PDB file of C-alpha atoms (C1' of nucleotides) in Angstrom:
ATOM      1  CA  MET A 189     -46.943 215.381 106.099  1.00 76.00           C
ATOM      2  CA  LYS A 190     -50.150 213.398 106.217  1.00 71.00           C
ATOM      3  CA  GLY A 191     -50.095 210.038 107.928  1.00 83.00           C
ATOM      4  CA  LEU A 192     -47.083 210.697 110.159  1.00 93.00           C
ATOM      5  CA  ASP A 193     -47.080 208.617 113.298  1.00 95.00           C
ATOM      6  CA  VAL A 194     -44.909 210.124 116.047  1.00 97.00           C
ATOM      7  CA  LYS A 195     -44.024 208.123 119.147  1.00 97.00           C
ATOM      8  CA  GLU A 196     -41.648 208.741 122.028  1.00 96.00           C
ATOM      9  CA  LYS A 197     -40.237 205.729 123.837  1.00 88.00           C
ATOM     10  CA  ASP A 198     -37.048 204.843 125.716  1.00 86.00           C
ATOM     11  CA  GLY A 199     -35.607 208.311 125.050  1.00 83.00           C
ATOM     12  CA  LEU A 200     -36.147 207.990 121.315  1.00 96.00           C
ATOM     13  CA  VAL A 201     -38.580 209.690 118.998  1.00 98.00           C
ATOM     14  CA  VAL A 202     -39.748 207.408 116.232  1.00 98.00           C
ATOM     15  CA  VAL A 203     -41.603 208.817 113.235  1.00 98.00           C
ATOM     16  CA  GLU A 204     -43.271 206.438 110.838  1.00 97.00           C
ATOM     17  CA  GLY A 205     -44.879 206.976 107.448  1.00 97.00           C
ATOM     18  CA  VAL A 206     -42.152 209.236 106.046  1.00 98.00           C
ATOM     19  CA  ARG A 207     -42.339 209.356 102.246  1.00 97.00           C
ATOM     20  CA  ASP A 208     -40.305 211.121  99.557  1.00 98.00           C
ATOM     21  CA  PHE A 209     -37.513 211.431 102.087  1.00 98.00           C
ATOM     22  CA  ASN A 210     -33.937 210.153 102.075  1.00 98.00           C
ATOM     23  CA  LEU A 211     -31.428 211.240 104.738  1.00 98.00           C
ATOM     24  CA  LYS A 212     -28.407 210.713 102.516  1.00 98.00           C
ATOM     25  CA  HIS A 213     -29.914 212.687  99.645  1.00 98.00           C
ATOM     26  CA  THR A 214     -30.997 215.465 102.001  1.00 98.00           C
ATOM     27  CA  PHE A 215     -27.785 215.833 104.013  1.00 98.00           C
ATOM     28  CA  GLU A 216     -25.316 215.127 101.204  1.00 98.00           C
ATOM     29  CA  CYS A 217     -26.832 217.143  98.375  1.00 98.00           C
ATOM     30  CA  GLY A 218     -24.714 220.177  99.232  1.00 97.00           C
ATOM     31  CA  GLN A 219     -27.264 222.412 100.949  1.00 98.00           C
ATOM     32  CA  CYS A 220     -25.873 222.002 104.486  1.00 98.00           C
ATOM     33  CA  PHE A 221     -22.397 221.651 105.968  1.00 98.00           C
ATOM     34  CA  ARG A 222     -22.717 220.602 109.607  1.00 98.00           C
ATOM     35  CA  TRP A 223     -24.257 217.101 109.454  1.00 98.00           C
ATOM     36  CA  SER A 224     -21.776 214.268 109.747  1.00 97.00           C
ATOM     37  CA  LYS A 225     -22.346 210.624 108.988  1.00 98.00           C
ATOM     38  CA  GLU A 226     -21.771 208.077 111.755  1.00 97.00           C
ATOM     39  CA  GLU A 227     -20.625 204.480 111.422  1.00 96.00           C
ATOM     40  CA  ASP A 228     -24.164 203.133 111.813  1.00 97.00           C
ATOM     41  CA  GLY A 229     -25.412 205.249 108.892  1.00 97.00           C
ATOM     42  CA  SER A 230     -27.061 207.849 111.114  1.00 98.00           C
ATOM     43  CA  TYR A 231     -26.232 211.565 110.992  1.00 98.00           C
ATOM     44  CA  THR A 232     -25.387 213.923 113.854  1.00 98.00           C
ATOM     45  CA  GLY A 233     -25.772 217.687 113.656  1.00 98.00           C
ATOM     46  CA  VAL A 234     -26.594 220.895 115.513  1.00 98.00           C
ATOM     47  CA  VAL A 235     -29.530 223.188 114.854  1.00 98.00           C
ATOM     48  CA  ARG A 236     -30.747 226.003 117.109  1.00 98.00           C
ATOM     49  CA  GLY A 237     -28.476 224.856 119.911  1.00 97.00           C
ATOM     50  CA  LYS A 238     -29.775 221.288 119.857  1.00 98.00           C
ATOM     51  CA  ILE A 239     -27.681 218.226 119.087  1.00 98.00           C
ATOM     52  CA  LEU A 240     -29.599 215.635 117.099  1.00 98.00           C
ATOM     53  CA  ASN A 241     -28.727 212.176 115.899  1.00 98.00           C
ATOM     54  CA  ILE A 242     -31.074 210.890 113.241  1.00 98.00           C
ATOM     55  CA  LYS A 243     -31.324 207.603 111.409  1.00 98.00           C
ATOM     56  CA  GLN A 244     -33.595 206.360 108.662  1.00 98.00           C
ATOM     57  CA  GLU A 245     -34.909 202.880 108.107  1.00 98.00           C
ATOM     58  CA  ARG A 246     -37.204 202.809 105.093  1.00 97.00           C
ATOM     59  CA  GLU A 247     -40.213 204.986 105.993  1.00 97.00           C
ATOM     60  CA  GLN A 248     -39.108 205.372 109.585  1.00 98.00           C
ATOM     61  CA  LEU A 249     -37.030 208.158 111.155  1.00 98.00           C
ATOM     62  CA  ILE A 250     -35.364 207.559 114.524  1.00 98.00           C
ATOM     63  CA  PHE A 251     -34.421 210.676 116.502  1.00 98.00           C
ATOM     64  CA  ARG A 252     -31.858 210.286 119.290  1.00 98.00           C
ATOM     65  CA  ASN A 253     -31.088 212.914 121.930  1.00 97.00           C
ATOM     66  CA  SER A 254     -34.459 214.493 121.230  1.00 97.00           C
ATOM     67  CA  THR A 255     -38.020 214.752 122.470  1.00 96.00           C
ATOM     68  CA  ARG A 256     -41.504 214.808 121.017  1.00 96.00           C
ATOM     69  CA  GLU A 257     -41.652 218.545 121.748  1.00 96.00           C
ATOM     70  CA  ASP A 258     -38.403 219.189 119.868  1.00 97.00           C
ATOM     71  CA  PHE A 259     -39.688 217.193 116.936  1.00 97.00           C
ATOM     72  CA  TYR A 260     -42.694 219.470 116.553  1.00 97.00           C
ATOM     73  CA  GLU A 261     -40.932 222.711 117.505  1.00 98.00           C
ATOM     74  CA  VAL A 262     -37.720 222.274 115.525  1.00 98.00           C
ATOM     75  CA  TRP A 263     -37.291 219.210 113.354  1.00 98.00           C
ATOM     76  CA  TYR A 264     -40.661 219.011 111.637  1.00 98.00           C
ATOM     77  CA  ASP A 265     -40.069 222.368 109.976  1.00 98.00           C
ATOM     78  CA  TYR A 266     -36.280 222.038 109.624  1.00 98.00           C
ATOM     79  CA  LEU A 267     -36.641 218.791 107.683  1.00 98.00           C
ATOM     80  CA  ASP A 268     -39.499 220.276 105.622  1.00 98.00           C
ATOM     81  CA  LEU A 269     -41.708 217.324 106.510  1.00 98.00           C
ATOM     82  CA  GLU A 270     -44.952 219.200 105.968  1.00 97.00           C
ATOM     83  CA  ARG A 271     -44.448 219.715 102.232  1.00 98.00           C
ATOM     84  CA  ASN A 272     -45.922 217.415  99.594  1.00 98.00           C
ATOM     85  CA  TYR A 273     -42.881 216.449  97.511  1.00 98.00           C
ATOM     86  CA  ASP A 274     -44.756 213.881  95.472  1.00 98.00           C
ATOM     87  CA  GLN A 275     -46.714 216.724  93.905  1.00 98.00           C
ATOM     88  CA  ILE A 276     -43.621 218.869  93.270  1.00 98.00           C
ATOM     89  CA  LYS A 277     -41.707 215.979  91.720  1.00 98.00           C
ATOM     90  CA  THR A 278     -44.627 215.021  89.511  1.00 98.00           C
ATOM     91  CA  ILE A 279     -44.967 218.560  88.164  1.00 98.00           C
ATOM     92  CA  LEU A 280     -41.209 218.933  87.546  1.00 98.00           C
ATOM     93  CA  ALA A 281     -40.762 215.471  86.033  1.00 98.00           C
ATOM     94  CA  GLU A 282     -43.349 216.314  83.385  1.00 98.00           C
ATOM     95  CA  LYS A 283     -41.178 219.193  82.165  1.00 95.00           C
ATOM     96  CA  ASP A 284     -38.550 217.091  80.407  1.00 95.00           C
ATOM     97  CA  PRO A 285     -36.734 213.740  80.557  1.00 97.00           C
ATOM     98  CA  ILE A 286     -33.559 215.325  81.953  1.00 97.00           C
ATOM     99  CA  MET A 287     -35.393 216.637  84.984  1.00 98.00           C
ATOM    100  CA  LYS A 288     -37.159 213.324  85.375  1.00 98.00           C
ATOM    101  CA  ARG A 289     -33.830 211.499  85.521  1.00 98.00           C
ATOM    102  CA  ALA A 290     -32.387 213.985  88.023  1.00 98.00           C
ATOM    103  CA  ILE A 291     -35.441 213.593  90.246  1.00 98.00           C
ATOM    104  CA  MET A 292     -35.194 209.804  90.141  1.00 98.00           C
ATOM    105  CA  PHE A 293     -31.557 210.063  91.202  1.00 98.00           C
ATOM    106  CA  GLY A 294     -32.246 212.389  94.144  1.00 98.00           C
ATOM    107  CA  GLU A 295     -35.793 211.304  94.880  1.00 98.00           C
ATOM    108  CA  GLY A 296     -35.439 211.750  98.633  1.00 98.00           C
ATOM    109  CA  ILE A 297     -34.044 215.293  98.724  1.00 98.00           C
ATOM    110  CA  ARG A 298     -35.818 217.722 101.068  1.00 98.00           C
ATOM    111  CA  LEU A 299     -34.931 221.410 101.110  1.00 98.00           C
ATOM    112  CA  LEU A 300     -33.939 222.033 104.719  1.00 98.00           C
ATOM    113  CA  ASN A 301     -35.216 225.168 106.432  1.00 98.00           C
ATOM    114  CA  GLN A 302     -31.939 226.353 107.902  1.00 98.00           C
ATOM    115  CA  GLU A 303     -30.990 229.289 110.115  1.00 98.00           C
ATOM    116  CA  GLU A 304     -30.471 232.539 108.198  1.00 98.00           C
ATOM    117  CA  TRP A 305     -27.194 233.706 109.725  1.00 98.00           C
ATOM    118  CA  GLU A 306     -25.487 230.317 109.563  1.00 98.00           C
ATOM    119  CA  THR A 307     -26.632 229.886 105.968  1.00 99.00           C
ATOM    120  CA  LEU A 308     -25.408 233.352 105.019  1.00 99.00           C
ATOM    121  CA  VAL A 309     -21.935 232.828 106.464  1.00 99.00           C
ATOM    122  CA  SER A 310     -21.662 229.276 105.172  1.00 98.00           C
ATOM    123  CA  PHE A 311     -22.377 230.372 101.624  1.00 98.00           C
ATOM    124  CA  ILE A 312     -20.103 233.407 101.887  1.00 98.00           C
ATOM    125  CA  ILE A 313     -17.410 230.862 102.713  1.00 98.00           C
ATOM    126  CA  SER A 314     -18.562 228.599  99.878  1.00 98.00           C
ATOM    127  CA  GLN A 315     -17.388 230.873  97.089  1.00 98.00           C
ATOM    128  CA  ASN A 316     -14.631 229.284  95.022  1.00 98.00           C
ATOM    129  CA  ARG A 317     -14.262 226.394  97.493  1.00 97.00           C
ATOM    130  CA  SER A 318     -14.996 222.670  97.593  1.00 97.00           C
ATOM    131  CA  ILE A 319     -17.742 221.344  99.843  1.00 98.00           C
ATOM    132  CA  SER A 320     -15.282 219.389 102.003  1.00 97.00           C
ATOM    133  CA  THR A 321     -13.274 222.570 102.621  1.00 98.00           C
ATOM    134  CA  ILE A 322     -16.427 224.556 103.417  1.00 98.00           C
ATOM    135  CA  ARG A 323     -17.380 221.957 106.030  1.00 98.00           C
ATOM    136  CA  LYS A 324     -13.962 222.255 107.680  1.00 98.00           C
ATOM    137  CA  ASN A 325     -14.053 226.067 107.693  1.00 98.00           C
ATOM    138  CA  VAL A 326     -17.567 226.142 109.183  1.00 98.00           C
ATOM    139  CA  GLU A 327     -16.628 223.638 111.855  1.00 98.00           C
ATOM    140  CA  SER A 328     -13.521 225.652 112.663  1.00 98.00           C
ATOM    141  CA  LEU A 329     -15.643 228.777 113.127  1.00 98.00           C
ATOM    142  CA  CYS A 330     -17.977 226.901 115.468  1.00 98.00           C
ATOM    143  CA  GLU A 331     -15.186 225.398 117.561  1.00 98.00           C
ATOM    144  CA  ARG A 332     -13.381 228.721 117.955  1.00 98.00           C
ATOM    145  CA  TYR A 333     -16.242 231.134 118.412  1.00 98.00           C
ATOM    146  CA  GLY A 334     -19.449 229.143 118.922  1.00 98.00           C
ATOM    147  CA  LYS A 335     -21.048 228.513 122.307  1.00 98.00           C
ATOM    148  CA  TYR A 336     -20.232 225.106 123.729  1.00 98.00           C
ATOM    149  CA  ILE A 337     -23.352 222.957 123.966  1.00 98.00           C
ATOM    150  CA  GLY A 338     -22.082 219.692 125.391  1.00 97.00           C
ATOM    151  CA  LYS A 339     -20.977 216.188 124.582  1.00 98.00           C
ATOM    152  CA  TYR A 340     -22.822 213.576 122.590  1.00 97.00           C
ATOM    153  CA  GLU A 341     -21.343 210.105 122.287  1.00 97.00           C
ATOM    154  CA  GLY A 342     -18.032 211.446 123.555  1.00 97.00           C
ATOM    155  CA  LYS A 343     -17.772 214.284 121.050  1.00 97.00           C
ATOM    156  CA  ASP A 344     -17.975 218.029 121.761  1.00 98.00           C
ATOM    157  CA  TYR A 345     -20.571 220.139 119.951  1.00 98.00           C
ATOM    158  CA  TYR A 346     -20.819 223.899 119.454  1.00 98.00           C
ATOM    159  CA  GLU A 347     -23.429 226.318 118.206  1.00 98.00           C
ATOM    160  CA  PHE A 348     -22.791 228.320 115.093  1.00 98.00           C
ATOM    161  CA  PRO A 349     -21.331 231.622 116.419  1.00 98.00           C
ATOM    162  CA  LEU A 350     -23.817 234.474 116.740  1.00 98.00           C
ATOM    163  CA  PRO A 351     -23.298 237.673 114.706  1.00 98.00           C
ATOM    164  CA  GLU A 352     -22.777 239.567 117.977  1.00 98.00           C
ATOM    165  CA  VAL A 353     -19.807 237.345 118.772  1.00 98.00           C
ATOM    166  CA  LEU A 354     -18.210 237.487 115.324  1.00 98.00           C
ATOM    167  CA  ALA A 355     -18.800 241.244 115.139  1.00 98.00           C
ATOM    168  CA  GLU A 356     -16.357 241.704 118.003  1.00 97.00           C
ATOM    169  CA  LYS A 357     -13.626 239.859 116.139  1.00 97.00           C
ATOM    170  CA  CYS A 358     -11.436 241.507 113.568  1.00 96.00           C
ATOM    171  CA  SER A 359     -11.055 239.856 110.199  1.00 97.00           C
ATOM    172  CA  ASP A 360      -7.594 238.601 111.200  1.00 97.00           C
ATOM    173  CA  ASP A 361      -9.209 236.592 114.020  1.00 98.00           C
ATOM    174  CA  ILE A 362     -11.772 235.130 111.669  1.00 98.00           C
ATOM    175  CA  ALA A 363      -9.050 234.367 109.144  1.00 98.00           C
ATOM    176  CA  GLU A 364      -7.603 231.910 111.662  1.00 98.00           C
ATOM    177  CA  CYS A 365     -10.378 229.610 110.497  1.00 98.00           C
ATOM    178  CA  LYS A 366      -8.596 229.513 107.114  1.00 98.00           C
ATOM    179  CA  VAL A 367     -11.370 231.275 105.241  1.00 98.00           C
ATOM    180  CA  GLY A 368      -8.854 233.474 103.442  1.00 98.00           C
ATOM    181  CA  TYR A 369     -10.087 236.678 101.847  1.00 98.00           C
ATOM    182  CA  ARG A 370     -13.658 235.816 102.920  1.00 98.00           C
ATOM    183  CA  ALA A 371     -12.761 236.751 106.515  1.00 98.00           C
ATOM    184  CA  GLN A 372     -13.447 240.426 105.891  1.00 98.00           C
ATOM    185  CA  TYR A 373     -16.767 239.565 104.245  1.00 98.00           C
ATOM    186  CA  ILE A 374     -17.798 237.626 107.360  1.00 98.00           C
ATOM    187  CA  ALA A 375     -16.579 240.343 109.737  1.00 98.00           C
ATOM    188  CA  ARG A 376     -18.480 243.074 107.923  1.00 98.00           C
ATOM    189  CA  ALA A 377     -21.626 240.957 107.579  1.00 98.00           C
ATOM    190  CA  ALA A 378     -21.497 240.212 111.313  1.00 98.00           C
ATOM    191  CA  CYS A 379     -21.450 243.937 112.173  1.00 98.00           C
ATOM    192  CA  SER A 380     -24.252 244.620 109.736  1.00 98.00           C
ATOM    193  CA  ILE A 381     -26.501 241.850 111.060  1.00 98.00           C
ATOM    194  CA  ARG A 382     -25.725 242.733 114.670  1.00 98.00           C
ATOM    195  CA  ASP A 383     -26.832 246.316 114.063  1.00 97.00           C
ATOM    196  CA  SER A 384     -29.976 245.465 112.123  1.00 95.00           C
ATOM    197  CA  LYS A 385     -32.175 242.424 112.626  1.00 94.00           C
ATOM    198  CA  GLU A 386     -33.680 242.771 109.182  1.00 98.00           C
ATOM    199  CA  LEU A 387     -32.090 239.489 108.072  1.00 98.00           C
ATOM    200  CA  TYR A 388     -34.502 237.594 110.295  1.00 98.00           C
ATOM    201  CA  ALA A 389     -37.546 239.312 108.800  1.00 98.00           C
ATOM    202  CA  LEU A 390     -36.694 238.532 105.185  1.00 98.00           C
ATOM    203  CA  GLU A 391     -38.611 235.253 105.148  1.00 98.00           C
ATOM    204  CA  LYS A 392     -41.769 237.339 105.332  1.00 98.00           C
ATOM    205  CA  SER A 393     -40.520 239.883 102.798  1.00 98.00           C
ATOM    206  CA  SER A 394     -40.842 239.629  99.043  1.00 98.00           C
ATOM    207  CA  THR A 395     -38.154 237.776  97.142  1.00 98.00           C
ATOM    208  CA  ALA A 396     -37.062 241.033  95.510  1.00 98.00           C
ATOM    209  CA  ASP A 397     -36.675 242.772  98.884  1.00 98.00           C
ATOM    210  CA  ALA A 398     -34.800 239.834 100.384  1.00 98.00           C
ATOM    211  CA  GLN A 399     -32.475 239.692  97.405  1.00 98.00           C
ATOM    212  CA  GLY A 400     -31.912 243.438  97.576  1.00 98.00           C
ATOM    213  CA  PHE A 401     -30.911 243.271 101.227  1.00 98.00           C
ATOM    214  CA  LEU A 402     -28.544 240.339 100.715  1.00 98.00           C
ATOM    215  CA  LEU A 403     -26.856 241.820  97.642  1.00 98.00           C
ATOM    216  CA  ASN A 404     -26.051 244.952  99.637  1.00 98.00           C
ATOM    217  CA  LEU A 405     -23.782 242.893 101.904  1.00 98.00           C
ATOM    218  CA  PHE A 406     -20.135 243.123 100.897  1.00 98.00           C
ATOM    219  CA  GLY A 407     -19.045 239.719  99.582  1.00 98.00           C
ATOM    220  CA  VAL A 408     -22.553 238.547  98.702  1.00 98.00           C
ATOM    221  CA  GLY A 409     -23.415 238.222  95.017  1.00 98.00           C
ATOM    222  CA  PRO A 410     -26.310 236.671  93.093  1.00 98.00           C
ATOM    223  CA  LYS A 411     -25.364 233.035  93.685  1.00 98.00           C
ATOM    224  CA  VAL A 412     -24.863 233.324  97.447  1.00 98.00           C
ATOM    225  CA  ALA A 413     -28.009 235.451  97.794  1.00 98.00           C
ATOM    226  CA  ASN A 414     -30.032 232.806  95.972  1.00 98.00           C
ATOM    227  CA  CYS A 415     -28.668 230.040  98.205  1.00 98.00           C
ATOM    228  CA  VAL A 416     -29.503 231.972 101.374  1.00 98.00           C
ATOM    229  CA  MET A 417     -33.010 232.726 100.126  1.00 98.00           C
ATOM    230  CA  LEU A 418     -33.615 229.143  99.044  1.00 98.00           C
ATOM    231  CA  PHE A 419     -32.115 227.329 102.026  1.00 98.00           C
ATOM    232  CA  SER A 420     -33.177 229.612 104.882  1.00 98.00           C
ATOM    233  CA  MET A 421     -36.074 231.796 103.692  1.00 98.00           C
ATOM    234  CA  LYS A 422     -38.322 229.457 101.726  1.00 98.00           C
ATOM    235  CA  LYS A 423     -37.910 231.481  98.528  1.00 98.00           C
ATOM    236  CA  HIS A 424     -38.474 228.400  96.408  1.00 98.00           C
ATOM    237  CA  GLU A 425     -38.297 230.088  93.038  1.00 98.00           C
ATOM    238  CA  SER A 426     -34.609 230.908  93.656  1.00 98.00           C
ATOM    239  CA  PHE A 427     -32.352 229.104  91.196  1.00 98.00           C
ATOM    240  CA  PRO A 428     -28.688 229.440  92.283  1.00 98.00           C
ATOM    241  CA  VAL A 429     -26.278 229.005  89.383  1.00 98.00           C
ATOM    242  CA  ASP A 430     -22.859 227.691  90.380  1.00 97.00           C
ATOM    243  CA  VAL A 431     -20.191 225.812  88.413  1.00 97.00           C
ATOM    244  CA  TRP A 432     -22.101 222.513  88.614  1.00 97.00           C
ATOM    245  CA  VAL A 433     -25.436 223.951  87.554  1.00 97.00           C
ATOM    246  CA  MET A 434     -23.619 225.798  84.784  1.00 96.00           C
ATOM    247  CA  ARG A 435     -22.122 222.506  83.624  1.00 96.00           C
ATOM    248  CA  VAL A 436     -25.318 220.498  83.748  1.00 96.00           C
ATOM    249  CA  MET A 437     -27.330 223.238  82.021  1.00 97.00           C
ATOM    250  CA  LYS A 438     -24.726 223.466  79.289  1.00 95.00           C
ATOM    251  CA  GLU A 439     -24.222 219.737  78.887  1.00 95.00           C
ATOM    252  CA  LEU A 440     -27.833 218.597  79.056  1.00 96.00           C
ATOM    253  CA  TYR A 441     -29.873 221.667  78.085  1.00 96.00           C
ATOM    254  CA  GLY A 442     -27.453 223.412  75.745  1.00 96.00           C
ATOM    255  CA  LEU A 443     -27.597 226.711  77.657  1.00 95.00           C
ATOM    256  CA  ASN A 444     -24.355 228.655  77.687  1.00 90.00           C
ATOM    257  CA  ASN A 445     -24.608 231.637  80.014  1.00 94.00           C
ATOM    258  CA  ILE A 446     -26.126 232.612  83.357  1.00 95.00           C
ATOM    259  CA  LYS A 447     -28.723 234.922  81.876  1.00 95.00           C
ATOM    260  CA  GLU A 448     -30.070 232.240  79.555  1.00 96.00           C
ATOM    261  CA  ILE A 449     -30.134 229.758  82.407  1.00 97.00           C
ATOM    262  CA  GLN A 450     -31.973 232.109  84.783  1.00 97.00           C
ATOM    263  CA  GLU A 451     -34.587 232.912  82.160  1.00 97.00           C
ATOM    264  CA  PHE A 452     -35.065 229.252  81.330  1.00 97.00           C
ATOM    265  CA  ALA A 453     -35.492 228.370  85.013  1.00 98.00           C
ATOM    266  CA  GLU A 454     -38.052 231.124  85.594  1.00 97.00           C
ATOM    267  CA  LYS A 455     -40.048 230.157  82.536  1.00 97.00           C
ATOM    268  CA  SER A 456     -39.826 226.419  82.927  1.00 97.00           C
ATOM    269  CA  PHE A 457     -39.725 225.698  86.664  1.00 98.00           C
ATOM    270  CA  LYS A 458     -41.420 228.837  88.037  1.00 98.00           C
ATOM    271  CA  GLN A 459     -42.151 228.605  91.783  1.00 98.00           C
ATOM    272  CA  TYR A 460     -40.396 225.224  91.945  1.00 98.00           C
ATOM    273  CA  GLY A 461     -37.063 226.444  90.565  1.00 98.00           C
ATOM    274  CA  GLY A 462     -35.205 225.812  93.799  1.00 98.00           C
ATOM    275  CA  PHE A 463     -36.305 222.188  93.976  1.00 98.00           C
ATOM    276  CA  ALA A 464     -35.380 221.686  90.322  1.00 98.00           C
ATOM    277  CA  GLN A 465     -31.997 223.286  90.906  1.00 98.00           C
ATOM    278  CA  GLN A 466     -31.220 220.992  93.824  1.00 98.00           C
ATOM    279  CA  TYR A 467     -32.129 217.826  91.905  1.00 98.00           C
ATOM    280  CA  LEU A 468     -29.939 218.991  89.010  1.00 98.00           C
ATOM    281  CA  PHE A 469     -27.040 220.028  91.252  1.00 98.00           C
ATOM    282  CA  TYR A 470     -26.996 216.719  93.135  1.00 98.00           C
ATOM    283  CA  TYR A 471     -27.318 214.709  89.934  1.00 98.00           C
ATOM    284  CA  ALA A 472     -24.535 216.644  88.202  1.00 97.00           C
ATOM    285  CA  ARG A 473     -22.101 216.589  91.108  1.00 97.00           C
ATOM    286  CA  GLU A 474     -22.554 212.945  92.055  1.00 97.00           C
ATOM    287  CA  ASN A 475     -22.188 211.838  88.439  1.00 97.00           C
ATOM    288  CA  GLY A 476     -19.511 214.285  87.332  1.00 95.00           C
ATOM    289  CA  ILE A 477     -21.739 215.696  84.581  1.00 94.00           C
ATOM    290  CA  GLY A 478     -19.760 218.079  82.392  1.00 86.00           C
ATOM    291  CA  LYS A 479     -16.408 217.666  84.127  1.00 83.00           C
ATOM    292  CA  SER A 480     -14.727 215.891  81.272  1.00 70.00           C
ATOM    293  CA  ASN A 481     -17.031 213.966  79.044  1.00 52.00           C
ATOM    294  CA  GLY A 482     -20.263 213.570  80.956  1.00 45.00           C
TER     295      GLY A 482
ATOM    296  C1'  DT B  62       3.238 221.705  89.426  1.00 73.81           C
ATOM    297  C1'  DA B  63      -0.774 223.500  87.792  1.00 73.81           C
ATOM    298  C1'  DC B  64      -5.445 223.505  88.288  1.00 73.81           C
ATOM    299  C1'  DC B  65      -9.942 223.386  90.515  1.00 73.81           C
ATOM    300  C1'  DA B  66     -13.304 224.453  94.149  1.00 73.81           C
ATOM    301  C1'  DG B  67     -21.694 225.474  95.364  1.00 73.81           C
ATOM    302  C1'  DG B  68     -18.096 233.387  93.326  1.00 73.81           C
ATOM    303  C1'  DA B  69     -17.556 238.143  93.988  1.00 73.81           C
ATOM    304  C1'  DA B  70     -14.819 242.444  93.880  1.00 73.81           C
ATOM    305  C1'  DA B  71     -11.489 245.005  91.426  1.00 73.81           C
ATOM    306  C1'  DT B  72      -9.712 246.257  87.301  1.00 73.81           C
ATOM    307  C1'  DC B  73      -9.363 246.604  82.340  1.00 73.81           C
ATOM    308  C1'  DG B  74     -10.459 248.119  77.517  1.00 73.81           C
TER     309       DG B  74
ATOM    310  C1'  DC C  31     -20.516 249.453  80.033  1.00 73.81           C
ATOM    311  C1'  DG C  32     -19.192 244.082  79.463  1.00 73.81           C
ATOM    312  C1'  DA C  33     -15.159 241.186  79.879  1.00 73.81           C
ATOM    313  C1'  DT C  34     -11.134 239.687  82.391  1.00 73.81           C
ATOM    314  C1'  DT C  35      -8.179 239.254  86.508  1.00 73.81           C
ATOM    315  C1'  DT C  36      -7.434 238.730  91.218  1.00 73.81           C
ATOM    316  C1'  DC C  37      -8.327 236.904  95.541  1.00 73.81           C
ATOM    317  C1'  DA C  38      -6.628 232.690 100.158  1.00 73.81           C
ATOM    318  C1'  DT C  39      -6.429 228.087 100.907  1.00 73.81           C
ATOM    319  C1'  DG C  40      -6.696 222.997 100.555  1.00 73.81           C
ATOM    320  C1'  DG C  41      -6.975 219.125  97.717  1.00 73.81           C
ATOM    321  C1'  DT C  42      -5.466 216.371  93.740  1.00 73.81           C
TER     322       DT C  42
END
DNA sequence: TACCAGGAAATCG
DNA sequence: CGATTTCATGGT
């Protein structure tokens, strides 16, 4: 992002000049499951083995438990700070008044650049589950099988368990995290990813190749594949269709089936489909669009 | 109690 | 083939 001013002082990293960014929108729009809100309005989470506490005050981001080096090596990309969202939002808002309203509601959403394996497992878990339950299942996996990192503000933190670790567990072990029938999906995916590192090369592959690889995993269908591609591989044309997107597309656009919706998204939103989808998803879920009466 | 949850596999006709 | 049913579990 142009005009970012990054300073390190008193063990804090302070970044000023942050625009088109809202922590609440970004962490609570349903794309991630391991950031938790603290009493002071900040959020604490774990990425790549690092515990971060982050707080926003207007155009300022305050990073605790971090360094200037970590900001540039991890958080700048993770938070997608380089991208010009003003341009994306302007282009999408011109499409139609519905999109414009959704963008105004979630104006500070950034698509996080998350880790592939964690995103894959998280969205395997996500099928037919509520977001609050997904968060609990993911945390349970981390506490049982993830590497212990350390304490922050009196609380223990763990890495997301590596595929090599989960591959050595049987699905009954994984099922102790209350993931139900998805345990076997996770166990088989862990073996597959342990034996081939192709997952980590998919960001540089074509969208079609990435989708092909993901769909070959047992328990991964079109929706989960799209989420993994969008949230961890920068495949920004991906347009995941879940129950909420189905509702909002039916209620506000009059589209009735997945095929119609996918074709509309490709034609209308093109390479920005993923951003459009996330604005619509957040808008629909936070406002209960389509649940009863709109 | 019945129904829903950021769906996908198994089964049916 | 497309359409319907089943699948674990927690929340309401």
